[in-house]
PDB file of C-alpha atoms in Angstrom:
ATOM      1  CA  MET A  25       5.615 -37.176   3.239  1.00 45.00           C
ATOM      2  CA  SER A  26       3.849 -37.518  -0.099  1.00 51.00           C
ATOM      3  CA  THR A  27       4.819 -40.383  -2.367  1.00 73.00           C
ATOM      4  CA  GLN A  28       4.663 -38.029  -5.359  1.00 87.00           C
ATOM      5  CA  PRO A  29       8.086 -36.703  -6.354  1.00 93.00           C
ATOM      6  CA  LEU A  30       8.629 -32.992  -5.829  1.00 96.00           C
ATOM      7  CA  LYS A  31       8.633 -30.967  -9.057  1.00 97.00           C
ATOM      8  CA  ILE A  32      11.667 -28.812  -9.750  1.00 98.00           C
ATOM      9  CA  LEU A  33      11.572 -26.407 -12.671  1.00 98.00           C
ATOM     10  CA  VAL A  34      14.969 -25.835 -14.326  1.00 98.00           C
ATOM     11  CA  PHE A  35      15.244 -22.813 -16.634  1.00 98.00           C
ATOM     12  CA  SER A  36      18.044 -21.963 -19.048  1.00 98.00           C
ATOM     13  CA  HIS A  37      18.038 -21.152 -22.734  1.00 97.00           C
ATOM     14  CA  ARG A  38      20.915 -23.656 -23.046  1.00 97.00           C
ATOM     15  CA  ALA A  39      20.152 -27.373 -22.748  1.00 98.00           C
ATOM     16  CA  GLU A  40      23.694 -28.123 -21.508  1.00 98.00           C
ATOM     17  CA  VAL A  41      23.238 -25.724 -18.563  1.00 97.00           C
ATOM     18  CA  ARG A  42      19.929 -27.381 -17.652  1.00 98.00           C
ATOM     19  CA  GLU A  43      21.657 -30.774 -17.833  1.00 98.00           C
ATOM     20  CA  THR A  44      24.519 -29.581 -15.603  1.00 97.00           C
ATOM     21  CA  ILE A  45      22.076 -28.295 -12.988  1.00 98.00           C
ATOM     22  CA  ILE A  46      20.037 -31.508 -13.013  1.00 98.00           C
ATOM     23  CA  THR A  47      23.136 -33.697 -12.845  1.00 98.00           C
ATOM     24  CA  SER A  48      24.593 -31.639  -9.995  1.00 98.00           C
ATOM     25  CA  VAL A  49      21.455 -31.653  -7.849  1.00 98.00           C
ATOM     26  CA  GLY A  50      20.577 -35.250  -8.690  1.00 97.00           C
ATOM     27  CA  ARG A  51      17.347 -37.199  -8.649  1.00 97.00           C
ATOM     28  CA  ARG A  52      17.397 -37.380  -4.844  1.00 96.00           C
ATOM     29  CA  PRO A  53      19.075 -34.314  -3.297  1.00 96.00           C
ATOM     30  CA  ALA A  54      18.788 -35.753   0.242  1.00 96.00           C
ATOM     31  CA  ALA A  55      17.396 -38.893   1.843  1.00 94.00           C
ATOM     32  CA  ASP A  56      14.665 -37.001   3.708  1.00 94.00           C
ATOM     33  CA  ILE A  57      13.596 -35.115   0.567  1.00 92.00           C
ATOM     34  CA  GLY A  58      12.997 -38.184  -1.558  1.00 90.00           C
ATOM     35  CA  HIS A  59      13.043 -38.270  -5.334  1.00 95.00           C
ATOM     36  CA  VAL A  60      12.445 -35.196  -7.451  1.00 97.00           C
ATOM     37  CA  ARG A  61      11.122 -34.764 -10.969  1.00 97.00           C
ATOM     38  CA  TYR A  62      12.551 -32.102 -13.249  1.00 98.00           C
ATOM     39  CA  ILE A  63      10.622 -29.943 -15.651  1.00 98.00           C
ATOM     40  CA  GLU A  64      13.075 -28.403 -18.111  1.00 98.00           C
ATOM     41  CA  VAL A  65      12.150 -25.146 -19.816  1.00 98.00           C
ATOM     42  CA  GLY A  66      14.082 -22.938 -22.189  1.00 98.00           C
ATOM     43  CA  THR A  67      11.925 -19.815 -22.486  1.00 97.00           C
ATOM     44  CA  VAL A  68      10.455 -17.225 -20.141  1.00 97.00           C
ATOM     45  CA  ALA A  69       6.973 -18.018 -21.493  1.00 97.00           C
ATOM     46  CA  GLU A  70       7.399 -21.646 -20.389  1.00 98.00           C
ATOM     47  CA  VAL A  71       8.602 -20.543 -16.944  1.00 98.00           C
ATOM     48  CA  LEU A  72       5.569 -18.297 -16.499  1.00 97.00           C
ATOM     49  CA  MET A  73       3.169 -21.007 -17.661  1.00 97.00           C
ATOM     50  CA  GLU A  74       4.640 -23.642 -15.324  1.00 97.00           C
ATOM     51  CA  MET A  75       4.897 -21.300 -12.333  1.00 97.00           C
ATOM     52  CA  ASP A  76       1.344 -20.028 -12.849  1.00 94.00           C
ATOM     53  CA  GLY A  77       0.159 -23.649 -12.910  1.00 95.00           C
ATOM     54  CA  GLY A  78       0.863 -23.916  -9.188  1.00 94.00           C
ATOM     55  CA  GLU A  79       2.463 -27.371  -9.231  1.00 96.00           C
ATOM     56  CA  ILE A  80       6.148 -26.390  -9.034  1.00 97.00           C
ATOM     57  CA  ASP A  81       7.774 -27.032  -5.654  1.00 97.00           C
ATOM     58  CA  LEU A  82      11.030 -25.202  -6.444  1.00 98.00           C
ATOM     59  CA  ALA A  83      12.581 -23.424  -9.418  1.00 98.00           C
ATOM     60  CA  ILE A  84      16.248 -23.221 -10.380  1.00 98.00           C
ATOM     61  CA  LEU A  85      16.905 -20.331 -12.754  1.00 97.00           C
ATOM     62  CA  ASP A  86      20.054 -19.728 -14.798  1.00 97.00           C
ATOM     63  CA  GLY A  87      21.213 -16.218 -13.973  1.00 94.00           C
ATOM     64  CA  GLU A  88      22.986 -16.039 -17.346  1.00 93.00           C
ATOM     65  CA  ALA A  89      20.012 -17.104 -19.506  1.00 95.00           C
ATOM     66  CA  GLN A  90      19.396 -15.059 -22.655  1.00 95.00           C
ATOM     67  CA  PRO A  91      17.627 -12.879 -23.555  1.00 94.00           C
ATOM     68  CA  THR A  92      16.078 -12.706 -20.076  1.00 93.00           C
ATOM     69  CA  GLY A  93      18.281 -13.821 -17.200  1.00 94.00           C
ATOM     70  CA  GLY A  94      17.159 -15.753 -14.176  1.00 95.00           C
ATOM     71  CA  ILE A  95      18.007 -12.914 -11.796  1.00 94.00           C
ATOM     72  CA  GLY A  96      15.475 -10.471 -13.234  1.00 94.00           C
ATOM     73  CA  LEU A  97      13.000 -13.280 -13.827  1.00 97.00           C
ATOM     74  CA  CYS A  98      13.281 -14.341 -10.175  1.00 97.00           C
ATOM     75  CA  ARG A  99      12.450 -10.832  -8.989  1.00 96.00           C
ATOM     76  CA  GLN A 100       9.484 -10.699 -11.361  1.00 97.00           C
ATOM     77  CA  LEU A 101       8.136 -14.058 -10.151  1.00 98.00           C
ATOM     78  CA  LYS A 102       8.594 -13.166  -6.469  1.00 97.00           C
ATOM     79  CA  ASN A 103       6.694  -9.897  -6.988  1.00 96.00           C
ATOM     80  CA  GLU A 104       3.929 -11.214  -9.237  1.00 95.00           C
ATOM     81  CA  ILE A 105       3.039 -14.677  -7.911  1.00 95.00           C
ATOM     82  CA  ALA A 106       1.276 -14.850  -4.580  1.00 91.00           C
ATOM     83  CA  ASP A 107       2.788 -17.677  -2.542  1.00 92.00           C
ATOM     84  CA  CYS A 108       5.636 -18.047  -5.055  1.00 96.00           C
ATOM     85  CA  PRO A 109       7.561 -21.318  -4.763  1.00 97.00           C
ATOM     86  CA  PRO A 110      11.166 -21.034  -3.578  1.00 97.00           C
ATOM     87  CA  ILE A 111      13.703 -20.092  -6.223  1.00 97.00           C
ATOM     88  CA  VAL A 112      17.409 -20.904  -6.475  1.00 97.00           C
ATOM     89  CA  VAL A 113      19.464 -18.792  -8.895  1.00 96.00           C
ATOM     90  CA  ALA A 114      22.607 -20.192 -10.522  1.00 95.00           C
ATOM     91  CA  VAL A 115      25.212 -17.500 -11.249  1.00 93.00           C
ATOM     92  CA  ARG A 116      28.579 -17.624 -13.008  1.00 91.00           C
ATOM     93  CA  ARG A 117      30.550 -15.364 -10.691  1.00 87.00           C
ATOM     94  CA  LYS A 118      30.635 -15.257  -6.905  1.00 82.00           C
ATOM     95  CA  ASP A 119      30.484 -11.462  -7.239  1.00 80.00           C
ATOM     96  CA  ASP A 120      26.967 -11.818  -8.674  1.00 79.00           C
ATOM     97  CA  ARG A 121      25.576 -13.234  -5.416  1.00 77.00           C
ATOM     98  CA  TRP A 122      24.398  -9.748  -4.389  1.00 83.00           C
ATOM     99  CA  LEU A 123      22.282  -9.544  -7.558  1.00 81.00           C
ATOM    100  CA  ALA A 124      20.642 -12.844  -6.709  1.00 76.00           C
ATOM    101  CA  THR A 125      19.930 -11.492  -3.229  1.00 78.00           C
ATOM    102  CA  TRP A 126      18.385  -8.379  -4.817  1.00 89.00           C
ATOM    103  CA  SER A 127      16.225 -10.687  -6.921  1.00 93.00           C
ATOM    104  CA  GLN A 128      14.727 -12.160  -3.715  1.00 95.00           C
ATOM    105  CA  ALA A 129      16.105 -15.620  -4.503  1.00 95.00           C
ATOM    106  CA  ASP A 130      15.824 -18.121  -1.659  1.00 96.00           C
ATOM    107  CA  ALA A 131      19.350 -19.378  -2.378  1.00 95.00           C
ATOM    108  CA  VAL A 132      22.238 -18.965  -4.794  1.00 94.00           C
ATOM    109  CA  VAL A 133      24.606 -21.508  -6.330  1.00 95.00           C
ATOM    110  CA  VAL A 134      27.728 -20.629  -8.304  1.00 94.00           C
ATOM    111  CA  HIS A 135      29.024 -22.292 -11.488  1.00 93.00           C
ATOM    112  CA  PRO A 136      30.882 -24.557 -11.790  1.00 94.00           C
ATOM    113  CA  LEU A 137      28.354 -26.332  -9.618  1.00 96.00           C
ATOM    114  CA  ASP A 138      29.678 -28.581  -6.897  1.00 96.00           C
ATOM    115  CA  PRO A 139      27.266 -31.559  -6.689  1.00 97.00           C
ATOM    116  CA  LEU A 140      27.390 -31.723  -2.882  1.00 97.00           C
ATOM    117  CA  THR A 141      26.760 -28.008  -2.459  1.00 96.00           C
ATOM    118  CA  ALA A 142      24.054 -27.897  -5.151  1.00 97.00           C
ATOM    119  CA  ALA A 143      22.142 -30.868  -3.717  1.00 98.00           C
ATOM    120  CA  GLU A 144      22.499 -29.577  -0.158  1.00 97.00           C
ATOM    121  CA  THR A 145      21.314 -26.097  -1.152  1.00 97.00           C
ATOM    122  CA  VAL A 146      18.228 -27.434  -2.930  1.00 97.00           C
ATOM    123  CA  ALA A 147      17.456 -29.813  -0.049  1.00 97.00           C
ATOM    124  CA  ASP A 148      17.780 -26.986   2.500  1.00 97.00           C
ATOM    125  CA  VAL A 149      15.429 -24.743   0.525  1.00 97.00           C
ATOM    126  CA  LEU A 150      12.885 -27.551   0.124  1.00 96.00           C
ATOM    127  CA  ARG A 151      13.089 -28.320   3.845  1.00 95.00           C
ATOM    128  CA  SER A 152      12.504 -24.698   4.797  1.00 91.00           C
ATOM    129  CA  LYS A 153       9.470 -24.597   2.496  1.00 82.00           C
ATOM    130  CA  ALA A 154       8.020 -27.657   4.220  1.00 67.00           C
ATOM    131  CA  LEU A 155       8.337 -26.301   7.768  1.00 53.00           C
ATOM    132  CA  PRO A 156       4.922 -25.810   9.362  1.00 49.00           C
ATOM    133  CA  VAL A 157       3.934 -22.470  10.781  1.00 45.00           C
ATOM    134  CA  VAL A 158       3.662 -22.635  14.572  1.00 45.00           C
ATOM    135  CA  ARG A 159       1.527 -20.049  16.330  1.00 45.00           C
ATOM    136  CA  GLY A 160       0.911 -19.309  20.007  1.00 46.00           C
TER     137      GLY A 160
END
C-alpha cells in the first residue's frame, strides 16, 4: 500500500459539521487503511474543483448542506465524473437513507455519527474501492 495518506474530501457549509465528520471517522479509520488526510470544503464550487482534480480517494458529503445538499450533489458527481471516487452521504434522519440511495452514494451514515460506525463505513468503502478486478 502507498505511503501517501488517502485524501478524503469533507463537504458541508458548516464548519462544525465538517469537524464532527472528521472527528467521528478519525485520522486512521482502520489499521489496514492507514492514515487519511482531510480536505475540508464549504462550497459546491470547491467540491467540483477538488473532485475534478482527480486526487480525491473518497468524499463525505453533508446531506443537509445549504444551499445545495450533499444528496443532489452526490447524484450530480456520480453522473458527471467518469470514474467518480466513492461517496458517503451523511444524513440527519434514518428516513432519508432512501434519498442517499437514489443519489448513487456508496454508503450512508446518519447523524449523530457514531465514531465506530462512521470509521467502519469509510474503511469498508475504501476497501471496496481498492479491490482489484479479476477476470477469467
